CSV table of C-alpha atoms and ligand atoms in Angstrom, one decimal:
chain,number,residue,atom,x,y,z
A,5,MET,CA,2.6,23.2,9.5
A,6,SER,CA,4.4,26.0,7.9
A,7,LYS,CA,5.0,29.0,10.1
A,8,ASN,CA,3.7,31.3,7.4
A,9,HIS,CA,0.3,29.8,7.7
A,10,GLU,CA,-1.9,30.2,10.6
A,11,ARG,CA,-4.2,27.3,11.2
A,12,ILE,CA,-7.8,28.0,10.7
A,13,HIS,CA,-9.2,24.5,10.8
A,14,ILE,CA,-11.9,24.2,13.4
A,15,ASP,CA,-10.8,20.9,14.7
A,16,GLU,CA,-7.1,21.6,15.2
A,17,LYS,CA,-6.3,18.7,17.5
A,18,ASN,CA,-7.6,16.0,15.1
A,19,LEU,CA,-5.8,16.8,11.9
A,20,CYS,CA,-4.1,14.1,9.9
A,21,HIS,CA,-0.7,13.5,11.6
A,22,LEU,CA,1.2,12.6,8.4
A,23,CYS,CA,-0.3,15.4,6.5
A,24,VAL,CA,0.4,18.2,8.9
A,25,THR,CA,3.7,17.2,10.3
A,26,GLU,CA,5.8,15.6,7.5
A,27,LEU,CA,4.9,17.5,4.4
A,28,GLU,CA,5.7,21.0,5.6
A,29,SER,CA,8.6,21.5,3.2
A,30,ILE,CA,6.6,20.2,0.3
A,31,TYR,CA,3.7,22.6,1.1
A,32,ALA,CA,6.2,25.5,1.3
A,33,GLU,CA,7.8,24.6,-2.0
A,34,LEU,CA,4.4,24.2,-3.7
A,35,ASP,CA,3.5,27.6,-2.1
A,36,LEU,CA,0.0,26.4,-1.1
A,37,THR,CA,-2.7,28.8,0.0
A,38,GLU,CA,-4.3,28.4,3.5
A,39,ALA,CA,-7.4,27.0,1.9
A,40,GLU,CA,-5.4,24.4,0.0
A,41,LEU,CA,-3.6,23.4,3.2
A,42,GLU,CA,-6.9,23.1,5.1
A,43,ILE,CA,-8.4,20.9,2.4
A,44,LEU,CA,-5.5,18.5,2.8
A,45,SER,CA,-5.2,18.4,6.5
A,46,ALA,CA,-8.1,16.3,7.6
A,47,PRO,CA,-10.0,13.3,6.2
A,48,ARG,CA,-13.4,13.9,4.7
A,49,GLN,CA,-15.0,11.0,6.7
A,50,THR,CA,-13.8,8.9,9.7
A,51,ILE,CA,-16.1,6.1,10.8
A,52,THR,CA,-15.4,4.1,14.0
A,53,VAL,CA,-17.8,1.2,14.7
A,54,HIS,CA,-18.1,-1.0,17.8
A,55,PHE,CA,-19.8,-4.2,16.9
A,56,PRO,CA,-20.7,-7.4,18.8
A,57,VAL,CA,-19.7,-10.9,17.5
A,58,LYS,CA,-20.8,-14.1,19.1
A,59,PHE,CA,-18.3,-17.0,19.4
A,60,ASN,CA,-19.9,-20.2,20.7
A,61,GLY,CA,-22.6,-18.2,22.5
A,62,THR,CA,-20.2,-15.7,24.1
A,63,THR,CA,-20.4,-12.1,22.9
A,64,ARG,CA,-17.2,-10.1,22.2
A,65,MET,CA,-17.1,-6.5,21.1
A,66,PHE,CA,-14.8,-5.5,18.2
A,67,VAL,CA,-13.7,-2.1,17.0
A,68,GLY,CA,-13.3,-1.2,13.3
A,69,HIS,CA,-12.5,2.0,11.4
A,70,ARG,CA,-12.9,3.3,7.9
A,71,VAL,CA,-11.3,6.6,6.9
A,72,LYS,CA,-12.1,8.3,3.6
A,73,PHE,CA,-9.4,10.8,3.2
A,74,ASN,CA,-10.1,12.6,-0.1
A,75,ASP,CA,-12.4,11.7,-3.0
A,76,ALA,CA,-12.1,14.7,-5.3
A,77,ARG,CA,-10.6,12.5,-8.1
A,78,GLY,CA,-13.1,9.7,-7.8
A,79,PRO,CA,-14.5,7.1,-5.4
A,80,SER,CA,-12.2,6.5,-2.5
A,81,LYS,CA,-10.0,3.3,-2.6
A,82,GLY,CA,-7.9,1.5,-0.1
A,83,GLY,CA,-7.4,-1.7,1.8
A,84,ILE,CA,-8.8,-3.2,5.0
A,85,ARG,CA,-6.3,-4.5,7.5
A,86,PHE,CA,-6.7,-6.7,10.5
A,87,HIS,CA,-4.2,-5.8,13.2
A,88,PRO,CA,-4.2,-5.9,17.0
A,89,ASP,CA,-2.5,-2.5,17.2
A,90,LEU,CA,-4.6,-0.7,14.7
A,91,GLN,CA,-5.2,2.9,15.6
A,92,VAL,CA,-7.5,5.4,13.8
A,93,ASP,CA,-4.8,8.0,13.4
A,94,HIS,CA,-2.6,5.6,11.6
A,95,VAL,CA,-5.5,4.5,9.5
A,96,SER,CA,-6.0,8.2,8.6
A,97,ASP,CA,-2.3,8.5,7.6
A,98,LEU,CA,-2.6,5.4,5.4
A,99,ALA,CA,-5.8,6.8,3.8
A,100,PHE,CA,-3.9,10.0,3.0
A,101,LEU,CA,-1.1,7.9,1.4
A,102,MET,CA,-3.8,6.1,-0.7
A,103,ALA,CA,-5.1,9.4,-2.0
A,104,LEU,CA,-1.6,10.4,-2.9
A,105,LYS,CA,-0.8,7.0,-4.4
A,106,CYS,CA,-3.9,7.0,-6.7
A,107,ALA,CA,-3.0,10.5,-7.8
A,108,VAL,CA,0.7,9.6,-8.5
A,109,VAL,CA,-0.3,6.9,-10.9
A,110,ASP,CA,-3.1,9.0,-12.2
A,111,ILE,CA,-6.1,6.6,-11.7
A,112,PRO,CA,-9.5,8.1,-11.0
A,113,PHE,CA,-9.8,7.2,-7.3
A,114,GLY,CA,-9.5,9.0,-4.0
A,115,GLY,CA,-7.9,7.5,-1.0
A,116,ALA,CA,-9.3,5.5,2.0
A,117,LYS,CA,-8.2,2.8,4.5
A,118,GLY,CA,-9.9,0.7,7.1
A,119,GLY,CA,-9.5,-2.1,9.4
A,120,VAL,CA,-10.5,-4.1,12.5
A,121,VAL,CA,-8.6,-4.2,15.7
A,122,VAL,CA,-8.0,-8.0,15.8
A,123,ASN,CA,-5.2,-10.4,15.8
A,124,PRO,CA,-6.2,-12.8,13.0
A,125,LYS,CA,-3.6,-15.4,14.2
A,126,GLU,CA,-5.7,-15.9,17.3
A,127,LEU,CA,-9.0,-16.6,15.5
A,128,ASN,CA,-10.0,-19.5,13.3
A,129,ALA,CA,-11.4,-19.0,9.8
A,130,GLY,CA,-15.0,-19.3,11.0
A,131,GLN,CA,-14.5,-16.6,13.7
A,132,LEU,CA,-12.7,-14.3,11.2
A,133,GLU,CA,-15.6,-14.6,8.8
A,134,LEU,CA,-18.0,-13.6,11.6
A,135,VAL,CA,-15.9,-10.6,12.5
A,136,THR,CA,-15.5,-9.5,8.8
A,137,ARG,CA,-19.3,-9.8,8.1
A,138,ALA,CA,-20.2,-7.9,11.2
A,139,TYR,CA,-17.7,-5.1,10.3
A,140,ILE,CA,-19.2,-4.9,6.8
A,141,ARG,CA,-22.7,-4.7,8.2
A,142,ALA,CA,-21.6,-1.8,10.4
A,143,ILE,CA,-19.9,0.2,7.6
A,144,GLY,CA,-22.0,-1.1,4.7
A,145,ASP,CA,-23.7,2.2,4.0
A,146,PHE,CA,-20.5,4.0,3.6
A,147,ILE,CA,-18.9,1.7,1.0
A,148,GLY,CA,-20.0,1.0,-2.6
A,149,PRO,CA,-18.6,0.8,-6.2
A,150,PHE,CA,-19.0,4.6,-6.7
A,151,LYS,CA,-18.4,5.6,-3.0
A,152,ASP,CA,-15.6,3.7,-1.4
A,153,ILE,CA,-14.0,0.4,-2.5
A,154,PRO,CA,-12.1,-1.8,-0.1
A,155,ALA,CA,-9.3,-4.2,-1.0
A,156,PRO,CA,-6.8,-6.5,0.7
A,157,ASP,CA,-4.2,-5.1,3.1
A,158,VAL,CA,-2.1,-6.4,6.0
A,159,TYR,CA,-3.4,-9.8,7.1
A,160,THR,CA,-6.5,-9.8,4.8
A,161,ASP,CA,-6.7,-11.9,1.7
A,162,GLU,CA,-9.0,-13.2,-1.0
A,163,SER,CA,-11.2,-15.1,1.4
A,164,VAL,CA,-11.8,-11.9,3.4
A,165,MET,CA,-12.7,-10.1,0.2
A,166,VAL,CA,-15.3,-12.8,-0.6
A,167,TRP,CA,-16.9,-12.3,2.8
A,168,ILE,CA,-17.0,-8.6,2.2
A,169,LEU,CA,-18.6,-9.1,-1.2
A,170,ASP,CA,-21.1,-11.6,0.0
A,171,GLU,CA,-22.2,-9.6,3.1
A,172,TYR,CA,-22.5,-6.4,1.0
A,173,GLU,CA,-24.5,-8.1,-1.7
A,174,ASN,CA,-26.8,-9.6,1.0
A,175,MET,CA,-27.4,-6.2,2.4
A,176,LYS,CA,-28.2,-4.7,-1.1
A,177,ARG,CA,-30.0,-7.8,-2.4
A,178,LYS,CA,-28.2,-7.7,-5.7
A,179,HIS,CA,-24.8,-8.5,-7.2
A,180,VAL,CA,-22.3,-5.7,-6.9
A,181,PRO,CA,-18.9,-7.2,-7.8
A,182,ALA,CA,-17.2,-3.7,-8.1
A,183,VAL,CA,-17.7,-3.0,-4.4
A,184,VAL,CA,-14.5,-4.7,-3.4
A,185,THR,CA,-11.3,-5.7,-5.3
A,186,GLY,CA,-8.8,-8.5,-4.7
A,187,LYS,CA,-11.5,-11.1,-5.2
A,188,PRO,CA,-10.9,-14.6,-6.6
A,189,LEU,CA,-11.1,-15.1,-10.3
A,190,GLU,CA,-14.4,-17.0,-10.1
A,191,LEU,CA,-16.1,-14.0,-8.4
A,192,GLY,CA,-14.9,-11.3,-10.7
A,193,GLY,CA,-11.3,-11.0,-9.6
A,194,ILE,CA,-8.4,-10.8,-12.0
A,195,LYS,CA,-5.4,-13.1,-11.7
A,196,ALA,CA,-2.8,-10.4,-11.8
A,197,ARG,CA,-4.3,-8.6,-8.7
A,198,GLN,CA,-2.6,-11.1,-6.5
A,199,TYR,CA,0.9,-10.1,-7.6
A,200,SER,CA,0.2,-6.7,-9.2
A,201,THR,CA,1.7,-4.8,-6.2
A,202,SER,CA,5.0,-6.8,-6.5
A,203,LEU,CA,5.1,-6.8,-10.3
A,204,GLY,CA,4.3,-3.1,-10.5
A,205,GLY,CA,7.1,-2.4,-8.0
A,206,ILE,CA,9.5,-4.4,-10.1
A,207,TYR,CA,8.6,-2.5,-13.3
A,208,VAL,CA,9.5,0.7,-11.4
A,209,LEU,CA,12.6,-0.8,-10.0
A,210,GLU,CA,13.9,-1.8,-13.4
A,211,LYS,CA,13.4,1.8,-14.7
A,212,ALA,CA,15.4,3.0,-11.7
A,213,MET,CA,18.1,0.4,-12.4
A,214,GLU,CA,18.3,1.6,-16.0
A,215,LYS,CA,18.9,5.2,-14.7
A,216,LEU,CA,21.7,3.9,-12.4
A,217,ARG,CA,23.0,1.6,-15.1
A,218,ILE,CA,22.6,-1.5,-13.0
A,219,GLY,CA,21.9,-4.7,-14.9
A,220,ILE,CA,19.6,-7.5,-13.7
A,221,PRO,CA,21.7,-10.6,-13.7
A,222,GLY,CA,23.2,-11.2,-10.3
A,223,THR,CA,21.8,-8.1,-8.7
A,224,ARG,CA,21.4,-9.0,-5.0
A,225,VAL,CA,18.1,-8.3,-3.4
A,226,ALA,CA,17.0,-8.6,0.3
A,227,VAL,CA,13.2,-8.8,0.9
A,228,GLN,CA,11.8,-8.0,4.3
A,229,GLY,CA,8.3,-9.6,4.8
A,230,PHE,CA,6.9,-12.8,3.2
A,231,GLY,CA,3.2,-12.1,3.1
A,232,ASN,CA,1.5,-11.8,-0.3
A,233,VAL,CA,3.6,-8.9,-1.4
A,234,GLY,CA,7.0,-10.0,-0.2
A,235,GLU,CA,6.6,-13.6,-1.4
A,236,ASN,CA,5.4,-12.6,-4.8
A,237,ALA,CA,8.2,-10.0,-5.1
A,238,ALA,CA,10.8,-12.7,-4.2
A,239,SER,CA,9.3,-15.1,-6.6
A,240,ILE,CA,9.1,-12.7,-9.6
A,241,LEU,CA,12.6,-11.3,-8.9
A,242,HIS,CA,14.0,-14.9,-8.9
A,243,GLU,CA,12.3,-15.7,-12.2
A,244,ARG,CA,13.7,-12.6,-13.8
A,245,GLY,CA,17.3,-13.5,-12.9
A,246,TYR,CA,17.9,-11.4,-9.8
A,247,ARG,CA,19.8,-13.1,-6.9
A,248,VAL,CA,17.4,-13.0,-3.9
A,249,ILE,CA,19.9,-13.4,-1.1
A,250,ALA,CA,17.8,-12.7,2.0
A,251,ALA,CA,14.1,-13.0,3.1
A,252,SER,CA,12.3,-12.7,6.3
A,253,ASP,CA,8.8,-13.1,7.9
A,254,SER,CA,7.5,-12.0,11.3
A,255,ARG,CA,9.6,-14.7,13.1
A,256,GLY,CA,12.9,-13.8,11.5
A,257,GLY,CA,15.0,-14.2,8.4
A,258,ILE,CA,17.5,-16.2,6.4
A,259,ILE,CA,20.5,-15.2,4.2
A,260,ASN,CA,22.7,-16.9,1.6
A,261,GLN,CA,24.9,-14.6,-0.4
A,262,ASP,CA,24.9,-17.1,-3.3
A,263,GLY,CA,21.2,-16.7,-3.6
A,264,LEU,CA,18.1,-18.5,-2.3
A,265,ASP,CA,16.1,-21.0,-4.3
A,266,VAL,CA,12.9,-19.1,-4.0
A,267,PRO,CA,10.4,-21.7,-5.2
A,268,GLU,CA,11.9,-24.2,-2.7
A,269,LEU,CA,11.8,-21.5,0.0
A,270,ILE,CA,8.1,-21.0,-0.7
A,271,LYS,CA,7.5,-24.7,-0.3
A,272,HIS,CA,9.5,-24.7,2.9
A,273,LYS,CA,7.4,-21.9,4.3
A,274,LYS,CA,4.2,-23.7,3.4
A,275,ASP,CA,5.4,-26.9,5.1
A,276,ARG,CA,7.0,-25.4,8.2
A,277,GLY,CA,5.1,-22.2,8.7
A,278,ALA,CA,8.4,-20.2,8.8
A,279,LEU,CA,11.4,-19.3,6.7
A,280,GLN,CA,14.0,-20.1,9.2
A,281,GLY,CA,15.6,-23.5,9.0
A,282,PHE,CA,15.8,-23.4,5.2
A,283,ALA,CA,18.7,-25.6,4.1
A,284,GLY,CA,21.9,-23.9,3.2
A,285,ALA,CA,20.9,-20.5,4.6
A,286,ARG,CA,22.0,-18.8,7.8
A,287,SER,CA,19.4,-17.4,10.2
A,288,ILE,CA,19.3,-13.6,10.7
A,289,SER,CA,16.9,-11.2,12.5
A,290,ASN,CA,14.7,-8.8,10.7
A,291,ASP,CA,17.0,-6.0,11.8
A,292,GLU,CA,20.0,-7.7,10.3
A,293,LEU,CA,18.2,-8.2,7.1
A,294,LEU,CA,17.7,-4.5,6.6
A,295,LEU,CA,21.5,-3.9,7.0
A,296,CYS,CA,22.8,-6.9,5.0
A,297,ASP,CA,25.2,-6.5,2.1
A,298,CYS,CA,22.8,-6.2,-0.9
A,299,ASP,CA,22.1,-4.0,-4.0
A,300,VAL,CA,18.4,-3.6,-3.6
A,301,LEU,CA,16.5,-3.6,-0.3
A,302,VAL,CA,12.7,-4.3,-0.4
A,303,PRO,CA,10.8,-3.5,2.8
A,304,ALA,CA,7.6,-5.4,2.2
A,305,ALA,CA,6.3,-5.8,5.8
A,306,LEU,CA,5.0,-3.2,8.2
A,307,SER,CA,5.5,0.5,8.7
A,308,ASP,CA,8.4,2.3,10.5
A,309,GLN,CA,11.2,-0.3,9.8
A,310,LEU,CA,13.9,2.1,8.8
A,311,ASP,CA,14.7,4.8,11.3
A,312,SER,CA,17.6,7.0,12.5
A,313,ASP,CA,19.2,4.0,14.3
A,314,ASN,CA,19.6,1.8,11.2
A,315,ALA,CA,19.3,4.0,8.1
A,316,GLY,CA,23.0,5.1,8.4
A,317,LYS,CA,24.0,1.4,8.1
A,318,VAL,CA,21.9,0.3,5.2
A,319,LYS,CA,24.2,-1.0,2.4
A,320,ALA,CA,21.7,-1.2,-0.5
A,321,LYS,CA,22.0,1.2,-3.4
A,322,ILE,CA,18.2,1.2,-4.1
A,323,ILE,CA,15.3,0.9,-1.6
A,324,LEU,CA,12.0,-0.2,-3.1
A,325,GLU,CA,9.2,0.5,-0.6
A,326,LEU,CA,6.7,-2.2,-1.2
A,327,ALA,CA,5.2,-1.8,2.3
A,328,ASN,CA,3.3,1.3,3.2
A,329,ALA,CA,5.3,3.9,5.2
A,330,PRO,CA,8.3,1.6,6.1
A,331,THR,CA,10.7,4.6,6.4
A,332,LYS,CA,10.5,7.2,9.1
A,333,PRO,CA,11.2,10.8,8.0
A,334,GLU,CA,14.5,11.0,9.8
A,335,ALA,CA,15.7,7.9,7.8
A,336,ASP,CA,14.6,9.5,4.6
A,337,THR,CA,17.0,12.4,5.2
A,338,LEU,CA,19.9,9.9,5.9
A,339,PHE,CA,19.3,8.1,2.6
A,340,VAL,CA,19.4,11.4,0.7
A,341,ASP,CA,22.7,12.3,2.4
A,342,ARG,CA,24.1,8.9,1.5
A,343,SER,CA,22.8,9.0,-2.2
A,344,ILE,CA,20.7,5.9,-1.8
A,345,MET,CA,17.9,6.0,-4.3
A,346,LEU,CA,14.6,5.4,-2.4
A,347,ILE,CA,11.5,4.6,-4.5
A,348,PRO,CA,8.7,5.7,-2.2
A,349,ASP,CA,5.7,3.6,-1.3
A,350,VAL,CA,3.2,5.9,-3.2
A,351,LEU,CA,5.0,4.9,-6.4
A,352,ALA,CA,6.7,1.6,-5.6
A,353,ASN,CA,3.6,-0.3,-4.3
A,354,ALA,CA,1.0,1.5,-6.4
A,355,GLY,CA,0.8,-1.6,-8.7
A,356,GLY,CA,-1.7,-3.1,-6.1
A,357,VAL,CA,-4.2,-0.3,-6.5
A,358,VAL,CA,-3.6,-0.2,-10.3
A,359,GLY,CA,-4.5,-3.9,-10.4
A,360,SER,CA,-7.6,-3.1,-8.3
A,361,TYR,CA,-8.5,-0.3,-10.8
A,362,PHE,CA,-8.4,-2.8,-13.7
A,363,GLU,CA,-10.5,-5.3,-11.7
A,364,TRP,CA,-13.0,-2.6,-10.9
A,365,ILE,CA,-13.3,-1.5,-14.6
A,366,GLN,CA,-13.9,-5.1,-15.7
A,367,ASN,CA,-16.6,-5.6,-13.0
A,368,ILE,CA,-18.4,-2.4,-13.9
A,369,ASN,CA,-18.3,-3.3,-17.6
A,370,ASN,CA,-18.8,-7.0,-17.1
A,371,ASP,CA,-16.1,-7.5,-19.7
A,372,TYR,CA,-12.9,-9.4,-18.8
A,373,TRP,CA,-9.6,-8.8,-20.4
A,374,GLU,CA,-6.9,-11.2,-21.5
A,375,PRO,CA,-4.1,-11.5,-18.9
A,376,ASP,CA,-1.6,-10.0,-21.4
A,377,ARG,CA,-3.7,-6.8,-21.7
A,378,VAL,CA,-3.7,-6.4,-17.9
A,379,LEU,CA,0.1,-6.8,-17.6
A,380,GLU,CA,0.7,-4.4,-20.5
A,381,ARG,CA,-1.5,-1.7,-19.0
A,382,LEU,CA,0.0,-2.2,-15.6
A,383,LYS,CA,3.5,-1.7,-17.1
A,384,ASN,CA,2.4,1.4,-18.9
A,385,VAL,CA,0.8,3.0,-15.9
A,386,MET,CA,3.7,2.2,-13.6
A,387,THR,CA,6.5,3.3,-16.0
A,388,ASP,CA,4.6,6.5,-17.0
A,389,ALA,CA,4.3,7.3,-13.3
A,390,PHE,CA,8.0,6.6,-12.8
A,391,ASP,CA,9.0,8.8,-15.7
A,392,ALA,CA,6.9,11.7,-14.4
A,393,VAL,CA,8.3,11.5,-10.9
A,394,TYR,CA,11.9,11.0,-12.1
A,395,ALA,CA,11.6,14.0,-14.5
A,396,LEU,CA,10.4,16.3,-11.7
A,397,CYS,CA,13.2,14.9,-9.5
A,398,GLU,CA,15.8,15.8,-12.2
A,399,GLN,CA,14.3,19.1,-12.9
A,400,GLU,CA,14.2,20.2,-9.2
A,401,LYS,CA,17.3,18.2,-8.1
A,402,SER,CA,15.0,16.7,-5.6
A,403,VAL,CA,14.3,13.1,-4.3
A,404,MET,CA,11.6,10.8,-5.5
A,405,ARG,CA,9.3,10.9,-2.4
A,406,LYS,CA,9.1,14.7,-2.6
A,407,ALA,CA,8.6,14.7,-6.4
A,408,ALA,CA,5.8,12.0,-6.1
A,409,TYR,CA,4.0,13.9,-3.3
A,410,LYS,CA,4.2,17.1,-5.3
A,411,ILE,CA,2.7,15.6,-8.4
A,412,ALA,CA,-0.1,14.0,-6.3
A,413,ILE,CA,-0.9,17.0,-4.3
A,414,ARG,CA,-1.1,19.2,-7.4
A,415,ARG,CA,-3.5,16.7,-9.0
A,416,ILE,CA,-5.8,16.4,-5.9
A,417,LEU,CA,-6.0,20.1,-5.4
A,418,TYR,CA,-6.7,20.7,-9.1
A,419,ALA,CA,-9.7,18.3,-8.8
A,420,GLU,CA,-10.8,20.2,-5.7
A,421,LYS,CA,-10.6,23.4,-7.7
A,422,LEU,CA,-12.6,22.0,-10.6
A,423,ARG,CA,-15.3,21.0,-8.1
A,424,GLY,CA,-15.4,24.5,-6.8
A,425,ASN,CA,-14.1,23.7,-3.4
A,426,LEU,CA,-11.1,26.0,-3.8
B,26,LIG,N1,-3.8,-2.3,0.3
B,26,LIG,C1,-3.2,-1.9,-0.9
B,26,LIG,C2,-2.5,-0.6,-0.8
B,26,LIG,O1,-2.2,-0.2,0.3
B,26,LIG,C3,-4.2,-1.9,-2.1
B,26,LIG,C4,-5.3,-1.0,-2.0
B,26,LIG,C5,-6.4,-1.2,-3.2
B,26,LIG,O2,-6.1,-2.0,-4.1
B,26,LIG,O3,-7.4,-0.5,-3.1
B,26,LIG,O4,-2.1,0.0,-1.8
């Protein structure tokens, strides 16, 4: 925290890590008051629940979290992840990022994040359903369409969203489709939500390429991660004429400088459960993928992939952060020094929550849009956000992450001011 500011928060040891450690220079440039800093430095609500689940008569205890970081601009919004290493402090950082993300793209939501400490690969679908339902019973009073709205995140998908919806509706004894987004079409979802993170990112990427005067045909892209976001990104990029040369999943990656046949690769992954072994491609590790010779690098897996060890060797001209927080701060600085354009997560992957916003509007109004309308609005929201961030970047000779954070922080604080909290 800035040396000019003395901390006055009562719970100094439990402040949001990301917020108080990494944004110092931004706060200084924004010249925030102590009260403004205080308001940003801790989540509004942190819930940790311990709940029992019975598997074949044996009880196991699980731990889940839900952090609502800030809801000055609207109900808080953010995914639920299942991960064995989930920690509440990281959930809090991710909730803060969600608040920033919703503000960057100017949609009326605050930020939240949640999850359960569990390795979904070790459970079958029935057990995962029991865990999800028990978690929702435990946090059910804290979520709701005008309170806090969950969505998919790492290792959670449409089926998990259905269990969330059904359990919540059982608790409330009525239909409440807007309580969760990322649902299947038949239960109030929208088709585009499945790929809105990837497509939104690609809209923004194409704006960036225009600025750098790079054309689409033949542009070589490496995609790290082949979950929902990575797979859809690879597939859309391939359809639009990019050359997807490398891809990876948690077991490792593959590369072919002539380009991968992405639809065939998706089939291969479905049949074999892994990308490696794909005909005509060479196996590489996840680390090698990040450093491969390409024009655009798309980290679409977990956090902290780019650090001071590898950032100096990245060859891409543009990095599109489709994952949340894939770049450590020290790597950020190296990319700036090397004039690599980094499109930060809060802008690059915001298409997911924008898709969620459209789903939520349609659920609330019980009025469903034509798919073209969804895509048109997604493109408008994403390109407007890019333009605003890029304009500030140019004006201040700054970088995109800084510009995006500044825009978001100003918007959140303005909402707090209007509410009389500042
Ligand atoms: N989990 C996604 C994210 O990190 C989506 C959140 C949402 O749609 O609420 O942006």
